[in-house]
PDB file of C-alpha atoms in Angstrom:
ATOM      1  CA  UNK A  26      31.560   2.564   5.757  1.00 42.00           C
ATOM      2  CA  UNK A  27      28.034   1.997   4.468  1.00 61.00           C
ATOM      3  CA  UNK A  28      25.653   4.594   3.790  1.00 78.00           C
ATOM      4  CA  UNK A  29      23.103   5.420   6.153  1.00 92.00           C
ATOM      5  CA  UNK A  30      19.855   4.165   5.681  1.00 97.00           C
ATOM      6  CA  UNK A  31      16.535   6.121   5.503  1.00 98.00           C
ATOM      7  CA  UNK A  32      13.613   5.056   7.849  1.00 98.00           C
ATOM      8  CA  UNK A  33      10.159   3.401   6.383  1.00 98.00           C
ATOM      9  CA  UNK A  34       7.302   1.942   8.586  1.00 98.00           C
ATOM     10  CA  UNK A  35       4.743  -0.404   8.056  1.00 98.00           C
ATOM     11  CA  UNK A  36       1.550  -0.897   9.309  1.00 98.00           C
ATOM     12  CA  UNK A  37      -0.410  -3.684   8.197  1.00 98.00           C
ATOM     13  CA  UNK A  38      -1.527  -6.836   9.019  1.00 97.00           C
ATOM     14  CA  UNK A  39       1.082 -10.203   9.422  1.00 97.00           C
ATOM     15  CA  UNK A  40       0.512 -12.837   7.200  1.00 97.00           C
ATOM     16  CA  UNK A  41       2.728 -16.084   8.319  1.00 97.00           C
ATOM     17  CA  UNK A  42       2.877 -17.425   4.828  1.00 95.00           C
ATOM     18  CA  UNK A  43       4.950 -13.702   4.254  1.00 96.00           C
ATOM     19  CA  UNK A  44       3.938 -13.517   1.066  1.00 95.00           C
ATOM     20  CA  UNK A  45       2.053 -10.461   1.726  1.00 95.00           C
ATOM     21  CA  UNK A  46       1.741  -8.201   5.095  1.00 96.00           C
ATOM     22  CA  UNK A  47       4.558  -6.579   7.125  1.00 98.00           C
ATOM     23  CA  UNK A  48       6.812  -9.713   6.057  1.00 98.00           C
ATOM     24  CA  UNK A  49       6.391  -8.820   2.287  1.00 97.00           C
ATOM     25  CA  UNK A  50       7.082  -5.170   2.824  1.00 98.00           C
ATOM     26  CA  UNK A  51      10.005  -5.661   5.035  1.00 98.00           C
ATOM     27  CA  UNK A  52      11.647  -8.048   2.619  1.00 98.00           C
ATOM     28  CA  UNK A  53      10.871  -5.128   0.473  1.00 98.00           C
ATOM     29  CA  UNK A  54      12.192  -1.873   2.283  1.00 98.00           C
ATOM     30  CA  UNK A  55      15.362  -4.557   2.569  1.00 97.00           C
ATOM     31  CA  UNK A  56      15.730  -4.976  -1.037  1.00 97.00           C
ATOM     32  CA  UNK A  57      15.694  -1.216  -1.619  1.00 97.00           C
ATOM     33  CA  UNK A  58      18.402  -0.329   0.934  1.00 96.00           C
ATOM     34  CA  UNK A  59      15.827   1.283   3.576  1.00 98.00           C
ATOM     35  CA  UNK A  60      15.703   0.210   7.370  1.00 98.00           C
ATOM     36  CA  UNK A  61      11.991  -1.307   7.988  1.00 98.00           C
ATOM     37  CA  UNK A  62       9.701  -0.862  11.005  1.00 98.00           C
ATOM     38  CA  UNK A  63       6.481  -2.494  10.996  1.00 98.00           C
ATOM     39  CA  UNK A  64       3.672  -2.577  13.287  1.00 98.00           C
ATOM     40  CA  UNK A  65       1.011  -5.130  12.771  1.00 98.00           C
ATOM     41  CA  UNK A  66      -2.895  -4.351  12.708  1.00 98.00           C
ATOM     42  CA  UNK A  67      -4.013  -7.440  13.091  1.00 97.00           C
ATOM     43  CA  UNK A  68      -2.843 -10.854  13.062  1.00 97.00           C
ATOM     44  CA  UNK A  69      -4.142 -13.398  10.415  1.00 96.00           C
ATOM     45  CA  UNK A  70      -4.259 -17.409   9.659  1.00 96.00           C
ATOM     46  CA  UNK A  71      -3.615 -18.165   6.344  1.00 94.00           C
ATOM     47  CA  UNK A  72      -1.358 -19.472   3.861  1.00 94.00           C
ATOM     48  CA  UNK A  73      -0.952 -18.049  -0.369  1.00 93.00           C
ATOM     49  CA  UNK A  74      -4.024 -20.004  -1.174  1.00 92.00           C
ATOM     50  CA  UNK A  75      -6.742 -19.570   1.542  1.00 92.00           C
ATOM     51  CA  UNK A  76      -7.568 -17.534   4.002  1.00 91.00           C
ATOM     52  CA  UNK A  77      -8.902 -19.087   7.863  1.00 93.00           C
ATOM     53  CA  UNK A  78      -9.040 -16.208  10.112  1.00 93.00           C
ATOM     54  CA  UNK A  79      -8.378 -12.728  11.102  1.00 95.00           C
ATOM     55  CA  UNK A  80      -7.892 -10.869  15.016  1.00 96.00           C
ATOM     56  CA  UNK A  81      -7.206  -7.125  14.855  1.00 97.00           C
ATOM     57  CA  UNK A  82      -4.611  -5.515  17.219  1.00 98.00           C
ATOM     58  CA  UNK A  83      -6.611  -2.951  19.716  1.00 98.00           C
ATOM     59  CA  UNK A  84      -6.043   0.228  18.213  1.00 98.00           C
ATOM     60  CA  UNK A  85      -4.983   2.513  20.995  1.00 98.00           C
ATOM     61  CA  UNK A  86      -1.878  -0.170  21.014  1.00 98.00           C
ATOM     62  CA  UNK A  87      -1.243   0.623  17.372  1.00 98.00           C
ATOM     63  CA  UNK A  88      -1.249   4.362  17.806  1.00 98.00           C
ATOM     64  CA  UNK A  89       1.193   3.710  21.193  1.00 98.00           C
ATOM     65  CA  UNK A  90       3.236   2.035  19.027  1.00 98.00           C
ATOM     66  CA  UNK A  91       3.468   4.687  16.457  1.00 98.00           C
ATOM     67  CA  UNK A  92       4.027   7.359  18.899  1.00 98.00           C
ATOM     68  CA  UNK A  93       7.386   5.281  20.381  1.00 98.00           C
ATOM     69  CA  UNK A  94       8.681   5.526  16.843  1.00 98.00           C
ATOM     70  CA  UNK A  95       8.297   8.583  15.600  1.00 98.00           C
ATOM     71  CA  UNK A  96       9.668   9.966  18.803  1.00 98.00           C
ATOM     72  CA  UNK A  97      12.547   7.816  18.593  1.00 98.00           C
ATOM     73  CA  UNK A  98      13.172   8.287  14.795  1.00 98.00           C
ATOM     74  CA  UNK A  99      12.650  10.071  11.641  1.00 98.00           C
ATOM     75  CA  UNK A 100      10.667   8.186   9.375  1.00 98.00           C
ATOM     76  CA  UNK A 101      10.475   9.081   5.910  1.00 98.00           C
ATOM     77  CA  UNK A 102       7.882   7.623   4.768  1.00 98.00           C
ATOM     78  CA  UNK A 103       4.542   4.786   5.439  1.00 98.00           C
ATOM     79  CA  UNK A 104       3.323   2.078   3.775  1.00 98.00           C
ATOM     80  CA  UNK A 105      -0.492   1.200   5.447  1.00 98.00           C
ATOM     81  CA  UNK A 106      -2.241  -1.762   4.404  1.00 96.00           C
ATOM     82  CA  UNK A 107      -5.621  -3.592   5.972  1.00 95.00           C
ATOM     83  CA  UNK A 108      -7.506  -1.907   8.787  1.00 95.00           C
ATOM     84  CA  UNK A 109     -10.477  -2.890   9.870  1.00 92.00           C
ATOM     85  CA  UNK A 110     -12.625   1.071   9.812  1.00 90.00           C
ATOM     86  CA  UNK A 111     -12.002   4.068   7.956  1.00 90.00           C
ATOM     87  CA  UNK A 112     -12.177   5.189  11.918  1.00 91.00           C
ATOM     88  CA  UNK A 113      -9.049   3.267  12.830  1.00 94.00           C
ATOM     89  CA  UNK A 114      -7.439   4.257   9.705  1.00 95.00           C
ATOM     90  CA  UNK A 115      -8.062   7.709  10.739  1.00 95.00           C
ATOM     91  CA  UNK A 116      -6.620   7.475  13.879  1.00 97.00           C
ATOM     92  CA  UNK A 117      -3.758   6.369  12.532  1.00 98.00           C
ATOM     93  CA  UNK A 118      -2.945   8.954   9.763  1.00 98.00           C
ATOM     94  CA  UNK A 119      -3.946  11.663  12.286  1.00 98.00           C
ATOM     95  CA  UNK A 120      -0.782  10.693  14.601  1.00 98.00           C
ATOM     96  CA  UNK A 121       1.509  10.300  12.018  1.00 98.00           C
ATOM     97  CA  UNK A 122       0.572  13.641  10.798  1.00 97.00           C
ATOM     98  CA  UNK A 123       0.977  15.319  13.908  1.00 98.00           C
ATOM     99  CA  UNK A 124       4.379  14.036  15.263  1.00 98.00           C
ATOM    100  CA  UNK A 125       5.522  14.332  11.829  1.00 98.00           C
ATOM    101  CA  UNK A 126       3.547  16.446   8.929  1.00 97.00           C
ATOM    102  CA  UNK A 127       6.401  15.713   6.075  1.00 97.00           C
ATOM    103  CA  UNK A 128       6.117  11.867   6.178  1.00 98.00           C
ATOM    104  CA  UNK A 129       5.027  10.771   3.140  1.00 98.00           C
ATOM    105  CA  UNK A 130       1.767   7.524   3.673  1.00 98.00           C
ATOM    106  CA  UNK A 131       1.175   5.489   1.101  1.00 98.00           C
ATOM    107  CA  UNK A 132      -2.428   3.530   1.852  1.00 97.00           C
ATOM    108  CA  UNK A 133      -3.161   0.414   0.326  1.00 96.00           C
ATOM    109  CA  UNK A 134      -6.497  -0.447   0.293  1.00 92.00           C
ATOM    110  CA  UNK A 135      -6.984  -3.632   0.794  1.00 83.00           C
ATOM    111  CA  UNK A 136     -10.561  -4.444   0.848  1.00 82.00           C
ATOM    112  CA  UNK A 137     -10.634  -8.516   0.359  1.00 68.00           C
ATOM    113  CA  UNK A 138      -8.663 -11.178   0.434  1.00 60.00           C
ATOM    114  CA  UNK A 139      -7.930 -12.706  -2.730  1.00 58.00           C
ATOM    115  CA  UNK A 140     -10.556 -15.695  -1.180  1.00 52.00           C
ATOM    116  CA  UNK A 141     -12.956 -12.936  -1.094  1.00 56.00           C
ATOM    117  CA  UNK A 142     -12.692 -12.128   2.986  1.00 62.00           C
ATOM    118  CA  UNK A 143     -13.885  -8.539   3.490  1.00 71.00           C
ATOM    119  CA  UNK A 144     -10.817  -6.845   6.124  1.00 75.00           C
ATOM    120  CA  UNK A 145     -12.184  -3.615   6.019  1.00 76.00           C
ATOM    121  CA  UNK A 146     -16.069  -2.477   6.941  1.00 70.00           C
ATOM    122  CA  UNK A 147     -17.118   0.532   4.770  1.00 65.00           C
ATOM    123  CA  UNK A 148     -21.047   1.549   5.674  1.00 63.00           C
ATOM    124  CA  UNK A 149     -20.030   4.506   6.079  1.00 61.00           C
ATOM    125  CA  UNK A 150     -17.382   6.556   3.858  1.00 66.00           C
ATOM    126  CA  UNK A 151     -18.610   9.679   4.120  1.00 68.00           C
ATOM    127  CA  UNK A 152     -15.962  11.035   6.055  1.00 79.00           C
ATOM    128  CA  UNK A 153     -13.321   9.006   3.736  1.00 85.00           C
ATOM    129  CA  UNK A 154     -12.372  11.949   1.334  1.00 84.00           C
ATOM    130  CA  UNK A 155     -11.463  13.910   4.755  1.00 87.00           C
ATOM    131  CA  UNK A 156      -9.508  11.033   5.743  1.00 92.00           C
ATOM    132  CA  UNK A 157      -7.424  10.910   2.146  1.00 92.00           C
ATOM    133  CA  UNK A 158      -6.534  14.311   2.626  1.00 93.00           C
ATOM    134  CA  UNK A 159      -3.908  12.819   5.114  1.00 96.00           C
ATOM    135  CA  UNK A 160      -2.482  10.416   2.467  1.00 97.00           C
ATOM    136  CA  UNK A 161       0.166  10.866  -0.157  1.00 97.00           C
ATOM    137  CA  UNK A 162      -0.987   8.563  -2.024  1.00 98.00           C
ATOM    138  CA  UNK A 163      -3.426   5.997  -2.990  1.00 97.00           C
ATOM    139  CA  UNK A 164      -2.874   2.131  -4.778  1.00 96.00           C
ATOM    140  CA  UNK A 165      -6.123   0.563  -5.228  1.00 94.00           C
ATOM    141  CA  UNK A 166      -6.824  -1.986  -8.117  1.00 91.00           C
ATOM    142  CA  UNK A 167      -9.755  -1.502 -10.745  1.00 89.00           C
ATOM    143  CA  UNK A 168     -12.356  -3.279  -8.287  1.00 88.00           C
ATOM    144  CA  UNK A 169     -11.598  -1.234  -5.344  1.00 89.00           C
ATOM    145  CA  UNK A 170     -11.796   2.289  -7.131  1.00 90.00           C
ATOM    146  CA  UNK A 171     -15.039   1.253  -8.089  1.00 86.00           C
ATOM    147  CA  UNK A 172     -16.522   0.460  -4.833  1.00 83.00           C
ATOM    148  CA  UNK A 173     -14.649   3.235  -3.000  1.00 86.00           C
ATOM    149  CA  UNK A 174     -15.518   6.164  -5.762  1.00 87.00           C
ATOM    150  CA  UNK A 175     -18.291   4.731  -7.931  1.00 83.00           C
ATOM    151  CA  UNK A 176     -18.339   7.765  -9.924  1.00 83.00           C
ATOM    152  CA  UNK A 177     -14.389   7.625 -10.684  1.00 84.00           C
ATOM    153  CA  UNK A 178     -14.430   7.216 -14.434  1.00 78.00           C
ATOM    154  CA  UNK A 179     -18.312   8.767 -15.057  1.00 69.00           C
ATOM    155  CA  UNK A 180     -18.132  10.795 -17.723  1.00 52.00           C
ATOM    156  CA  UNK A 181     -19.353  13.743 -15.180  1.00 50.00           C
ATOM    157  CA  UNK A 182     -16.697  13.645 -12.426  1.00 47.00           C
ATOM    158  CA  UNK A 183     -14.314  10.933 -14.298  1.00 48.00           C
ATOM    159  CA  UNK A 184     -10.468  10.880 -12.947  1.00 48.00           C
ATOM    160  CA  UNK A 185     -10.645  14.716 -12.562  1.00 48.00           C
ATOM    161  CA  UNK A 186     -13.246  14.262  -9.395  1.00 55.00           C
ATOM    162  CA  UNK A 187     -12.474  15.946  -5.737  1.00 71.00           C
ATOM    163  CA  UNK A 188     -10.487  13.044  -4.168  1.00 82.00           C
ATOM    164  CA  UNK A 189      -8.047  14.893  -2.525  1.00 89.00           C
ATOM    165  CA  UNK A 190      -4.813  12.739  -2.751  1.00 94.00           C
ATOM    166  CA  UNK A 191      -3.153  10.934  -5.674  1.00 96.00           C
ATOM    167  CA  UNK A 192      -3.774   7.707  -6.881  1.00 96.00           C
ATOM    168  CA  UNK A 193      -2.018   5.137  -8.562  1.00 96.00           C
ATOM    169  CA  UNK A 194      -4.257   2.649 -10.052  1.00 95.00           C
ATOM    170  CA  UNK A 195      -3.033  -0.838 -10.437  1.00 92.00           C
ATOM    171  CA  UNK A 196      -3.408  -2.567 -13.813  1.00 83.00           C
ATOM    172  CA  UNK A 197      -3.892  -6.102 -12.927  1.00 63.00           C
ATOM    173  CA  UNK A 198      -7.647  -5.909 -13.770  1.00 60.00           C
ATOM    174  CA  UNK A 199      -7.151  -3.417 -16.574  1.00 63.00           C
ATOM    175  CA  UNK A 200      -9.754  -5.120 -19.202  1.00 63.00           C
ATOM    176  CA  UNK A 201      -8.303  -2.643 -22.069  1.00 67.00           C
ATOM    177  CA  UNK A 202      -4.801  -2.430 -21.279  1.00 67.00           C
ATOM    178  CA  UNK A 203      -3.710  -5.281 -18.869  1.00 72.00           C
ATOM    179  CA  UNK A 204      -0.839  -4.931 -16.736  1.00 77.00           C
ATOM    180  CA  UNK A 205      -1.058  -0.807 -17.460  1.00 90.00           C
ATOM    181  CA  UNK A 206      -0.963   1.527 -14.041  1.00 93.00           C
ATOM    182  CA  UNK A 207      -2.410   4.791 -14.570  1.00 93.00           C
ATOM    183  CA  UNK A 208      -0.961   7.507 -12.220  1.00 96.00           C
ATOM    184  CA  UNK A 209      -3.435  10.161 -11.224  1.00 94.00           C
ATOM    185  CA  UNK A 210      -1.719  13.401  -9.918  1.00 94.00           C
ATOM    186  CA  UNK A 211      -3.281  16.908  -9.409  1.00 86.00           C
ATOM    187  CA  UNK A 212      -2.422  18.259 -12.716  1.00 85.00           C
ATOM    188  CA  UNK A 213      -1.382  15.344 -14.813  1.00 91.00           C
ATOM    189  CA  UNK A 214      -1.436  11.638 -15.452  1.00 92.00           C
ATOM    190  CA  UNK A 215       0.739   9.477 -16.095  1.00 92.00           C
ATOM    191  CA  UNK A 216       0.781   5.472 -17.674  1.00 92.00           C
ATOM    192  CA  UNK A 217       2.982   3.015 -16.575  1.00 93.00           C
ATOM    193  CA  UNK A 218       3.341   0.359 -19.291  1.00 90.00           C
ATOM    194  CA  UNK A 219       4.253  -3.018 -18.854  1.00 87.00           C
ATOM    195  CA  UNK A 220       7.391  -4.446 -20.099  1.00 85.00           C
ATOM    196  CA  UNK A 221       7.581  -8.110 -22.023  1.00 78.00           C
ATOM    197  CA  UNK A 222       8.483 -10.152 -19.102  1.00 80.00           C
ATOM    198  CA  UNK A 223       6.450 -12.910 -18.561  1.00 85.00           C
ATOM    199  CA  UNK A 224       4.807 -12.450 -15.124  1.00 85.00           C
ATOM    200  CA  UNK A 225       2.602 -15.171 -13.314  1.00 88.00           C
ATOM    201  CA  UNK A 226      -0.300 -14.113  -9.995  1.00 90.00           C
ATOM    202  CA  UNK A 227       1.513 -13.675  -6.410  1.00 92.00           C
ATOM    203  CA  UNK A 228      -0.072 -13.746  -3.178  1.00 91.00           C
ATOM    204  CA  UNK A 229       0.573  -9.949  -1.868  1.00 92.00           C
ATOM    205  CA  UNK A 230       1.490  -8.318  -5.024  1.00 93.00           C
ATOM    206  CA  UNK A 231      -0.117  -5.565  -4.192  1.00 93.00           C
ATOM    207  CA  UNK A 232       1.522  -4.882  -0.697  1.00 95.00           C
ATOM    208  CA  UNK A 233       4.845  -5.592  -2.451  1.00 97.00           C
ATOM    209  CA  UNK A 234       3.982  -2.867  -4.780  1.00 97.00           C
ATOM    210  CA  UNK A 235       3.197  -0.538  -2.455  1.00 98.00           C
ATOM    211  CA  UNK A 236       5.840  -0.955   0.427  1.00 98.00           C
ATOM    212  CA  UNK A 237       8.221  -0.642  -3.349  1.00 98.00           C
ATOM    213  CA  UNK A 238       6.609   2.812  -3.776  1.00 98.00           C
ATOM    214  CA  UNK A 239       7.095   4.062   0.077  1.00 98.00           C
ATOM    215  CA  UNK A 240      10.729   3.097   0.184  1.00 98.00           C
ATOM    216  CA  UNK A 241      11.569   4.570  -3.025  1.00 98.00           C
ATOM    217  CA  UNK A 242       9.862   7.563  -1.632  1.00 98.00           C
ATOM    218  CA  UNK A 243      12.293   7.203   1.958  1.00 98.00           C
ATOM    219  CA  UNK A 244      14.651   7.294  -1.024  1.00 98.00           C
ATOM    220  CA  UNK A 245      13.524  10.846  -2.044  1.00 98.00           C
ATOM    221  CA  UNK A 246      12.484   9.555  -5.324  1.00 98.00           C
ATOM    222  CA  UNK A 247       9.987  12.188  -6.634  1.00 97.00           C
ATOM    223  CA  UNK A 248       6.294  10.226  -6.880  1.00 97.00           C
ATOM    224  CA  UNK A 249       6.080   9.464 -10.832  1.00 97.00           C
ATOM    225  CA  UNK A 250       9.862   7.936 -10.216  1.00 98.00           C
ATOM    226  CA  UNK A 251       8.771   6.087  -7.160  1.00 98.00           C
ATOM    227  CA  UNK A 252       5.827   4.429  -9.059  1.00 97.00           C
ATOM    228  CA  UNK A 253       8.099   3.816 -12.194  1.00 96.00           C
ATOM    229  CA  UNK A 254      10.345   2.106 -10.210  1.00 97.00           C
ATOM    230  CA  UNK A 255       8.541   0.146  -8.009  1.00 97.00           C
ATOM    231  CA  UNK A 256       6.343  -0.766 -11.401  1.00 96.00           C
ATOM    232  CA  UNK A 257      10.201  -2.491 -12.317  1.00 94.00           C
ATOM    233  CA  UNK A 258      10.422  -4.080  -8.931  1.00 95.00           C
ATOM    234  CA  UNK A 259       7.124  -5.735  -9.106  1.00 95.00           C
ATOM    235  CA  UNK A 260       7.407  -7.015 -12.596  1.00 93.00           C
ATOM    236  CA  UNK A 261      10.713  -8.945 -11.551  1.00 93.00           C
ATOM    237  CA  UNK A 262       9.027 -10.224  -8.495  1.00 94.00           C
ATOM    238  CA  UNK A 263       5.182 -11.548 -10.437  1.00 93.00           C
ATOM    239  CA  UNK A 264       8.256 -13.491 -12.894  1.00 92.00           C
ATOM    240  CA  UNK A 265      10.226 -14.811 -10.234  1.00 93.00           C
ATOM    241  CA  UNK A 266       8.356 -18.412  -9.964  1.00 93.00           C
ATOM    242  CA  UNK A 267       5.355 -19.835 -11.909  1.00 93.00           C
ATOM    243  CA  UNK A 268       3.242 -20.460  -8.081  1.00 94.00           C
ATOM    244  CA  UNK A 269       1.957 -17.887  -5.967  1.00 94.00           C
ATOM    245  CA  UNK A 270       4.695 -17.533  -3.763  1.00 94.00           C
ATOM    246  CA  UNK A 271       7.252 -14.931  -5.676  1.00 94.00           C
ATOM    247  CA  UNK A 272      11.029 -13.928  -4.269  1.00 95.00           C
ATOM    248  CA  UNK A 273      12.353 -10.619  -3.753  1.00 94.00           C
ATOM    249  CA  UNK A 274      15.614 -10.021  -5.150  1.00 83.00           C
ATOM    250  CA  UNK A 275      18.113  -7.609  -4.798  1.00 62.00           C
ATOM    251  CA  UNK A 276      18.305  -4.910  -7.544  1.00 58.00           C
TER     252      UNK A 276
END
């Protein structure tokens, strides 16, 4: 008999090309041995090379959906990718934390496209360290630190600043140490080197990463393991094909 499969959930947007999106983290959660939800914030046109156009799912059918769920399963952990306002990703961490406070939520935040199209609208982030509070954990690249904490690596605040969740910052645009992830926890830090293999761009690398990190976490992987592993995963899948279209495989 097989062994019973933890529970992860998605919730992101779906990109038909699946190189990115729910598709890319199912294909994912499947590779790790962990049965995949996914609920879809929005629907986009696109393909790996450009992006045409975006319509977000009303949110009160979002948080319906999560409520059906979690009331119908226990999910161990969360994988969120674009949303369109801190707002709606607020609403959405809030319900998870209520029906179910030991979930872990990874949130990655996807700000652009990799054609530069802006998902998420961020006037106004000064409620957005009360709104990390709610997440386990955090997976932005160098570019997005920067515009969501400007002050992140000032020699004032630096990594050691009040953002009150852990991050894991991506390495791809590293300038001193490419390919090198740097996880930030409360008390320590931790760097995630890059092997030798030769790896190539992919459409949705980053949600790949991430949806890696929340099943390994479904997996009760402690969080340094969880990144260390998912750091292996990735790696396999950016040398997996020379275009930007990469294949999962199984482990």
């Amino acid at each position: 008999m097989s062994k019973k499969r933890p529970f992860a959930l998605t919730i992101a947007g779906l990109d038909p090309s699946g190189g990115a999106g729910i598709l890319a983290d199912i294909k994912t959660f499947e590779q790790h041995q962990v049965y995949g939800f996914a609920i879809t914030t929005a629907d986009t046109i696109q393909t790996e090379n450009k992006f045409y156009e975006i319509q977000w799912t009303n949110l009160s059918f979002v948080i319906r959906s999560i409520e059906t769920l979690f009331l119908s399963y226990k999910i161990d952990a969360v994988k969120i990718g674009i949303v369109p306002s801190v707002h709606y990703l607020n609403r959405i961490l809030s319900t998870i934390k209520l029906l179910s406070p030991s979930t872990q939520i990874v949130w990655d935040p996807v700000l652009k496209s990799t054609t530069e199209f802006n998902f998420m609208n961020l006037e106004d982030l000064s409620d957005l360290n009360k709104v990390l509070s709610k997440v386990d954990l955090l997976t932005p690249n160098y570019k997005e630190i920067a515009f969501l904490f400007p002050d992140f690596f000032s020699e004032k605040s630096g990594p050691e600043n009040e953002i009150p969740t852990n991050i894991l910052l991506k390495g791809g645009h590293n300038q001193t140490a490419l390919g090198t992830d740097r996880l930030f926890l409360k008390n320590e830090v931790y760097d995630l080197l890059p092997t030798n293999k030769e790896c190539s761009e992919k459409h949705g690398s980053g949600c790949v990463l991430s949806a890696a990190i929340a099943a390994n976490l479904a997996l009760n992987q402690t969080l340094p393991e969880a990144c260390k592993n998912a750091k292996t995963y990735i790696e396999k899948y950016l040398s997996s094909t020379s275009t930007l279209i990469g294949y999962h495989y199984v482990q």
